Tab-separated table of C-alpha atoms in Angstrom:
chain	number	residue	atom	x	y	z
A	1	MET	CA	-14.792	32.095	-36.060
A	2	LYS	CA	-18.257	30.524	-35.978
A	3	ALA	CA	-20.400	30.931	-32.896
A	4	VAL	CA	-24.027	30.488	-31.899
A	5	VAL	CA	-25.615	33.525	-30.277
A	6	ILE	CA	-28.946	34.126	-28.609
A	7	SER	CA	-30.242	36.968	-30.757
A	8	ASP	CA	-33.214	37.712	-28.497
A	9	PHE	CA	-34.950	36.004	-25.586
A	10	GLY	CA	-37.316	33.303	-26.785
A	11	GLY	CA	-37.617	29.825	-28.281
A	12	PRO	CA	-34.953	27.717	-30.033
A	13	GLU	CA	-35.363	29.830	-33.179
A	14	VAL	CA	-33.429	32.693	-31.521
A	15	LEU	CA	-30.221	30.609	-31.670
A	16	LYS	CA	-28.300	32.028	-34.635
A	17	LEU	CA	-25.032	30.782	-36.141
A	18	ILE	CA	-22.838	33.775	-36.999
A	19	GLU	CA	-19.267	34.690	-37.913
A	20	MET	CA	-17.433	36.810	-35.379
A	21	GLU	CA	-13.901	37.779	-34.392
A	22	GLN	CA	-11.780	35.319	-32.460
A	23	PRO	CA	-11.550	36.512	-28.832
A	24	SER	CA	-8.323	37.871	-27.338
A	25	ILE	CA	-6.900	36.910	-23.954
A	26	GLY	CA	-5.645	38.710	-20.868
A	27	SER	CA	-2.542	37.915	-18.853
A	28	LYS	CA	-4.256	35.274	-16.688
A	29	GLN	CA	-6.446	33.795	-19.393
A	30	VAL	CA	-6.328	30.894	-21.824
A	31	LEU	CA	-7.526	30.672	-25.447
A	32	ILE	CA	-9.048	27.274	-26.237
A	33	LYS	CA	-9.985	25.754	-29.578
A	34	VAL	CA	-13.233	24.005	-28.722
A	35	VAL	CA	-13.655	20.378	-29.734
A	36	SER	CA	-16.955	19.797	-27.977
A	37	THR	CA	-19.308	21.545	-25.568
A	38	SER	CA	-22.280	20.342	-23.580
A	39	VAL	CA	-25.836	21.636	-23.534
A	40	ASN	CA	-27.221	22.233	-20.055
A	41	PHE	CA	-30.689	23.119	-18.794
A	42	ALA	CA	-29.189	26.417	-17.678
A	43	ASP	CA	-28.681	27.245	-21.377
A	44	ILE	CA	-32.422	26.912	-21.907
A	45	LYS	CA	-33.089	29.224	-18.979
A	46	ALA	CA	-30.505	31.700	-20.310
A	47	ARG	CA	-32.288	31.696	-23.665
A	48	PHE	CA	-35.440	32.862	-21.906
A	49	GLY	CA	-33.534	35.379	-19.765
A	50	GLN	CA	-34.235	33.362	-16.611
A	51	TYR	CA	-30.736	32.223	-15.641
A	52	HIS	CA	-29.061	34.261	-12.919
A	53	GLY	CA	-26.371	36.493	-14.371
A	54	THR	CA	-27.777	36.326	-17.895
A	55	GLY	CA	-26.902	39.427	-19.893
A	56	GLN	CA	-28.895	41.072	-22.638
A	57	PRO	CA	-28.863	39.569	-26.169
A	58	PRO	CA	-26.947	39.017	-28.249
A	59	PHE	CA	-24.684	36.673	-26.278
A	60	ILE	CA	-23.122	33.232	-26.652
A	61	PRO	CA	-24.735	30.559	-24.444
A	62	GLY	CA	-22.975	27.594	-22.886
A	63	LEU	CA	-21.273	26.908	-19.569
A	64	ASP	CA	-18.389	24.550	-20.316
A	65	ALA	CA	-16.116	23.316	-23.074
A	66	ALA	CA	-13.454	20.744	-23.889
A	67	GLY	CA	-10.656	21.523	-26.291
A	68	ILE	CA	-7.006	22.296	-26.941
A	69	VAL	CA	-5.109	25.299	-25.597
A	70	GLU	CA	-4.139	27.630	-28.455
A	71	ALA	CA	-2.561	30.460	-26.470
A	72	VAL	CA	-1.900	31.457	-22.858
A	73	GLY	CA	-1.506	34.805	-21.121
A	74	SER	CA	1.836	36.022	-19.791
A	75	GLU	CA	0.986	35.135	-16.170
A	76	VAL	CA	-0.504	31.682	-16.823
A	77	GLN	CA	1.467	28.914	-15.112
A	78	LYS	CA	-0.455	25.664	-14.808
A	79	VAL	CA	-1.485	25.137	-18.459
A	80	LYS	CA	0.453	25.428	-21.705
A	81	VAL	CA	-0.186	25.563	-25.442
A	82	GLY	CA	-1.233	22.140	-26.719
A	83	ASP	CA	-2.757	20.938	-23.441
A	84	ARG	CA	-6.067	19.090	-23.641
A	85	VAL	CA	-8.390	20.817	-21.188
A	86	ILE	CA	-11.876	21.385	-19.918
A	87	ALA	CA	-12.905	24.880	-18.902
A	88	PHE	CA	-15.713	27.158	-17.825
A	89	PRO	CA	-15.353	29.943	-20.415
A	90	LYS	CA	-15.756	33.617	-19.693
A	91	ASN	CA	-18.364	34.385	-22.364
A	92	GLY	CA	-20.204	31.228	-23.445
A	93	SER	CA	-19.075	27.994	-25.070
A	94	TYR	CA	-21.114	27.559	-28.263
A	95	ALA	CA	-18.180	28.750	-30.360
A	96	GLU	CA	-15.073	27.540	-32.170
A	97	TYR	CA	-12.811	29.423	-29.745
A	98	VAL	CA	-13.370	30.431	-26.131
A	99	VAL	CA	-11.475	32.312	-23.434
A	100	ALA	CA	-11.287	31.049	-19.857
A	101	GLU	CA	-9.552	32.157	-16.700
A	102	GLU	CA	-6.591	29.959	-15.793
A	103	GLU	CA	-8.183	28.937	-12.474
A	104	LEU	CA	-11.277	27.729	-14.346
A	105	THR	CA	-9.237	25.640	-16.798
A	106	PHE	CA	-8.284	22.052	-15.948
A	107	VAL	CA	-5.835	19.768	-17.741
A	108	LEU	CA	-7.289	16.399	-18.744
A	109	PRO	CA	-5.823	12.988	-17.968
A	110	ASP	CA	-4.531	11.312	-21.128
A	111	GLN	CA	-7.142	8.543	-20.847
A	112	LEU	CA	-10.118	10.867	-21.341
A	113	ASP	CA	-11.467	11.492	-24.826
A	114	PHE	CA	-13.091	14.795	-25.661
A	115	ASP	CA	-16.676	13.473	-25.698
A	116	ILE	CA	-16.430	12.284	-22.116
A	117	ALA	CA	-14.518	15.415	-21.136
A	118	ALA	CA	-17.113	17.731	-22.677
A	119	ALA	CA	-19.929	15.898	-20.932
A	120	CYS	CA	-18.413	16.187	-17.481
A	121	PRO	CA	-17.664	19.736	-16.256
A	122	THR	CA	-21.037	21.113	-15.220
A	123	VAL	CA	-22.726	17.849	-14.234
A	124	ALA	CA	-19.751	16.117	-12.601
A	125	PHE	CA	-18.479	19.180	-10.750
A	126	THR	CA	-22.007	20.041	-9.574
A	127	SER	CA	-22.753	16.476	-8.488
A	128	TYR	CA	-19.517	16.173	-6.536
A	129	LYS	CA	-19.971	19.520	-4.791
A	130	LEU	CA	-23.579	18.672	-3.886
A	131	LEU	CA	-22.750	15.300	-2.404
A	132	ALA	CA	-19.269	15.695	-0.938
A	133	ASP	CA	-19.065	19.326	0.113
A	134	VAL	CA	-22.639	20.544	0.691
A	135	ALA	CA	-24.565	17.452	1.822
A	136	ARG	CA	-21.408	15.746	3.159
A	137	VAL	CA	-22.736	12.286	2.407
A	138	GLN	CA	-21.553	9.635	4.848
A	139	GLU	CA	-20.805	5.938	4.434
A	140	GLY	CA	-23.977	3.864	4.285
A	141	GLU	CA	-26.453	6.742	3.998
A	142	THR	CA	-29.508	6.717	1.756
A	143	VAL	CA	-29.473	9.300	-1.042
A	144	LEU	CA	-32.585	10.391	-2.977
A	145	ILE	CA	-31.948	12.071	-6.336
A	146	HIS	CA	-34.746	13.832	-8.192
A	147	ALA	CA	-34.606	14.066	-12.018
A	148	ALA	CA	-32.443	10.961	-11.853
A	149	ALA	CA	-32.356	10.277	-15.612
A	150	GLY	CA	-30.776	13.600	-16.617
A	151	GLY	CA	-27.143	14.609	-16.883
A	152	ILE	CA	-26.709	15.526	-13.227
A	153	GLY	CA	-29.012	12.734	-12.105
A	154	THR	CA	-27.125	9.899	-13.816
A	155	THR	CA	-23.807	11.372	-12.668
A	156	ALA	CA	-24.906	11.945	-9.071
A	157	ILE	CA	-26.191	8.377	-8.797
A	158	GLN	CA	-22.727	7.063	-9.614
A	159	LEU	CA	-20.872	9.556	-7.422
A	160	ALA	CA	-23.138	8.795	-4.468
A	161	LYS	CA	-22.092	5.153	-4.739
A	162	ILE	CA	-18.409	6.094	-5.165
A	163	LEU	CA	-18.616	8.267	-2.040
A	164	GLY	CA	-20.049	5.418	-0.001
A	165	ALA	CA	-23.848	5.767	-0.073
A	166	GLY	CA	-25.554	2.582	1.029
A	167	GLN	CA	-28.714	3.045	-1.046
A	168	VAL	CA	-29.466	5.400	-3.940
A	169	ILE	CA	-33.066	6.098	-4.913
A	170	GLY	CA	-34.023	8.108	-7.990
A	171	THR	CA	-37.210	9.799	-9.137
A	172	VAL	CA	-38.235	10.465	-12.737
A	173	GLY	CA	-41.136	12.261	-14.376
A	174	ASN	CA	-42.246	9.446	-16.662
A	175	LYS	CA	-41.758	5.704	-16.902
A	176	SER	CA	-39.721	5.892	-20.110
A	177	LYS	CA	-36.835	7.375	-18.102
A	178	ILE	CA	-36.643	4.671	-15.459
A	179	SER	CA	-34.147	2.557	-17.406
A	180	ALA	CA	-31.639	5.438	-17.684
A	181	ALA	CA	-31.539	5.856	-13.906
A	182	VAL	CA	-31.310	2.092	-13.354
A	183	ASP	CA	-28.469	1.835	-15.869
A	184	ALA	CA	-26.623	4.565	-13.942
A	185	GLY	CA	-26.785	2.411	-10.822
A	186	ALA	CA	-29.872	3.511	-8.884
A	187	ASP	CA	-31.100	0.822	-6.503
A	188	HIS	CA	-34.713	1.927	-6.888
A	189	VAL	CA	-36.423	4.358	-9.277
A	190	ILE	CA	-39.795	5.958	-8.575
A	191	CYS	CA	-41.991	7.591	-11.229
A	192	TYR	CA	-43.603	10.472	-9.376
A	193	GLU	CA	-46.332	10.778	-12.014
A	194	THR	CA	-47.789	7.464	-10.894
A	195	GLU	CA	-46.516	7.025	-7.308
A	196	ASP	CA	-46.236	9.051	-4.126
A	197	PHE	CA	-42.455	9.253	-4.015
A	198	ALA	CA	-42.257	10.256	-0.340
A	199	GLU	CA	-44.404	7.321	0.716
A	200	LYS	CA	-42.291	4.954	-1.402
A	201	VAL	CA	-38.991	6.318	-0.034
A	202	ASN	CA	-40.202	5.840	3.526
A	203	GLU	CA	-41.227	2.304	2.660
A	204	LEU	CA	-37.806	1.539	1.162
A	205	THR	CA	-36.027	2.928	4.230
A	206	ASP	CA	-38.155	1.232	6.903
A	207	GLY	CA	-39.752	4.558	7.765
A	208	ASN	CA	-36.484	6.412	8.313
A	209	GLY	CA	-36.436	8.474	5.096
A	210	ALA	CA	-33.494	9.609	2.987
A	211	ASP	CA	-30.408	11.083	4.625
A	212	VAL	CA	-29.580	13.224	1.590
A	213	ILE	CA	-31.983	14.575	-1.040
A	214	LEU	CA	-30.775	16.347	-4.191
A	215	ASP	CA	-33.516	18.572	-5.614
A	216	SER	CA	-33.240	20.507	-8.863
A	217	ILE	CA	-37.002	20.718	-9.415
A	218	SER	CA	-38.313	22.821	-6.510
A	219	GLY	CA	-41.991	23.667	-5.981
A	220	TRP	CA	-44.153	20.803	-4.758
A	221	VAL	CA	-41.240	18.374	-5.086
A	222	THR	CA	-39.279	20.281	-2.441
A	223	GLU	CA	-42.281	20.404	-0.123
A	224	LYS	CA	-43.030	16.703	-0.614
A	225	SER	CA	-39.379	15.827	-0.028
A	226	LEU	CA	-39.695	16.995	3.576
A	227	ASP	CA	-42.122	14.108	4.099
A	228	CYS	CA	-39.277	11.642	3.494
A	229	LEU	CA	-36.212	13.474	4.829
A	230	ALA	CA	-34.606	11.562	7.688
A	231	TYR	CA	-33.643	12.932	11.089
A	232	TYR	CA	-30.351	14.778	10.609
A	233	GLY	CA	-31.076	14.703	6.856
A	234	ARG	CA	-29.868	17.308	4.364
A	235	LEU	CA	-32.008	18.493	1.456
A	236	VAL	CA	-29.956	20.382	-1.119
A	237	ASN	CA	-31.796	22.555	-3.640
A	238	PHE	CA	-29.833	23.520	-6.738
A	239	GLY	CA	-32.455	24.540	-9.278
A	240	ILE	CA	-36.074	25.394	-10.087
A	241	ALA	CA	-36.685	23.261	-13.164
A	242	ASN	CA	-40.464	23.462	-12.898
A	243	GLY	CA	-40.472	27.221	-12.389
A	244	ASP	CA	-42.356	27.068	-9.106
A	245	VAL	CA	-41.339	28.781	-5.892
A	246	PRO	CA	-41.800	26.437	-2.917
A	247	GLY	CA	-43.988	27.408	0.015
A	248	ILE	CA	-42.631	28.599	3.331
A	249	VAL	CA	-40.832	25.919	5.313
A	250	LYS	CA	-41.851	25.793	8.956
A	251	SER	CA	-39.010	25.947	11.463
A	252	THR	CA	-40.643	23.023	13.233
A	253	ASP	CA	-39.816	20.934	10.165
A	254	LEU	CA	-36.143	21.518	10.883
A	255	HIS	CA	-34.891	22.242	14.389
A	256	SER	CA	-36.522	19.433	16.345
A	257	SER	CA	-35.497	16.852	13.726
A	258	CYS	CA	-32.013	18.302	13.212
A	259	ARG	CA	-32.668	18.480	9.470
A	260	SER	CA	-31.197	21.042	7.075
A	261	ILE	CA	-32.204	22.686	3.810
A	262	LEU	CA	-29.188	23.863	1.843
A	263	GLY	CA	-28.588	25.594	-1.458
A	264	PHE	CA	-25.887	25.376	-4.090
A	265	SER	CA	-25.091	27.003	-7.431
A	266	LEU	CA	-22.111	26.069	-9.553
A	267	GLY	CA	-22.511	29.381	-11.383
A	268	THR	CA	-22.201	31.355	-8.158
A	269	THR	CA	-19.202	29.260	-7.136
A	270	ARG	CA	-17.491	29.881	-10.492
A	271	ASN	CA	-18.031	33.616	-10.105
A	272	ARG	CA	-17.373	34.119	-6.404
A	273	ARG	CA	-15.130	31.255	-5.243
A	274	PRO	CA	-13.552	29.715	-8.363
A	275	HIS	CA	-10.550	28.493	-6.371
A	276	LEU	CA	-12.795	25.858	-4.786
A	277	LEU	CA	-13.145	24.009	-8.085
A	278	GLN	CA	-9.540	22.857	-8.433
A	279	ASP	CA	-10.030	20.393	-5.596
A	280	THR	CA	-13.243	19.213	-7.266
A	281	ALA	CA	-11.376	18.623	-10.529
A	282	ASP	CA	-8.645	16.752	-8.662
A	283	LYS	CA	-11.296	14.362	-7.305
A	284	VAL	CA	-13.615	14.004	-10.303
A	285	LEU	CA	-11.160	13.646	-13.195
A	286	PRO	CA	-9.427	10.551	-11.733
A	287	TYR	CA	-12.850	8.909	-11.283
A	288	LEU	CA	-13.467	9.456	-14.993
A	289	ALA	CA	-9.962	8.370	-15.998
A	290	ASP	CA	-10.131	5.043	-14.175
A	291	GLY	CA	-13.696	4.301	-15.271
A	292	ARG	CA	-15.379	4.457	-11.886
A	293	LEU	CA	-17.497	7.356	-13.159
A	294	GLN	CA	-19.137	6.954	-16.563
A	295	MET	CA	-20.642	9.898	-18.389
A	296	LYS	CA	-23.975	9.038	-19.958
A	297	ILE	CA	-24.178	10.725	-23.381
A	298	GLY	CA	-27.670	10.777	-24.802
A	299	ALA	CA	-27.245	12.721	-28.055
A	300	ARG	CA	-24.686	14.562	-30.176
A	301	TYR	CA	-25.291	17.483	-32.540
A	302	SER	CA	-23.149	19.836	-34.601
A	303	LEU	CA	-22.764	23.491	-33.652
A	304	GLU	CA	-25.157	24.341	-36.479
A	305	GLU	CA	-27.792	22.113	-34.857
A	306	ALA	CA	-27.846	23.888	-31.489
A	307	ALA	CA	-31.568	24.632	-31.827
A	308	LYS	CA	-32.319	20.915	-32.246
A	309	ALA	CA	-30.305	20.156	-29.115
A	310	HIS	CA	-32.346	22.710	-27.171
A	311	GLU	CA	-35.594	21.284	-28.546
A	312	LEU	CA	-34.623	17.814	-27.343
A	313	ILE	CA	-33.879	18.995	-23.808
A	314	GLU	CA	-37.047	21.095	-23.649
A	315	SER	CA	-39.115	18.079	-24.747
A	316	ARG	CA	-38.126	16.408	-21.448
A	317	GLN	CA	-37.340	13.279	-23.496
A	318	SER	CA	-33.552	13.517	-23.247
A	319	THR	CA	-31.498	11.295	-20.967
A	320	GLY	CA	-27.845	11.770	-20.040
A	321	LYS	CA	-25.822	14.566	-21.582
A	322	VAL	CA	-26.418	16.331	-24.896
A	323	LEU	CA	-23.279	17.491	-26.723
A	324	LEU	CA	-22.431	19.923	-29.500
A	325	ASN	CA	-19.421	18.747	-31.507
A	326	VAL	CA	-17.711	21.957	-32.614
A	327	ASN	CA	-14.336	20.930	-34.109
A	328	PRO	CA	-14.587	17.113	-34.121
């Protein structure tokens, strides 16, 4: 089969298309013929050796895939050959065939096409867990979403509204991305290159601040977010996109205001508590099937063009999800 491997840590040029043996499955695993896979920022970090759990090259990058079940292990019960599924594969997804554990494989509703399905696993599952299970967003609350024009950003905006948020505010790094966040349903979008986002959030909330803040950037953005986090507010960090480590948070910023700083990693959840994701799938997939949640697809490439897909994401010019069509 064809697969893209990271031959060494480095730039997009280390992504190599090779021929390799089709993987075999264990008794609780599923073999999937990949139709499409998404490109995530975590793939970029893995290429540089900066993503937690990254092995040594060569390895296949990619977190999720959509495709058709080709074979199942002897103990597999909930999926069968021929099922259309999404999955979090065991050893990367930039390949024509992948292997996934049964509990990390989810059967698709008939209404979902493979493009939408491939765009959803990492961003939709992460967004739902952040909002519903970690931040526990409540009806009418104000939600602030950093990096609002990206895959998780545009998905989280919609899910916040679905889950009852009263106001959703997004931030973006440059003005060209404002329209993507607005199109996803954000009530207000702030460009933090030209505005003080904390000051603007406080203005939009009559001085109360945001009840929930989703932060994948870290560094100064995390620190500044505390200037607009409401009493009883929850700031959830789930990435360090700018590479910075935030300064020490003073306990006085938290206990007297009843505020919380929380962390979440979908990768850790897949590895340590995969059983938690079935409930997430049961919630998210119906939202996609009935159209309440729309996946924003910004670009499509072939498997052979994986380096171009990485270049686009690294340019910070991409909006929505970037896909690799493997067996279209």
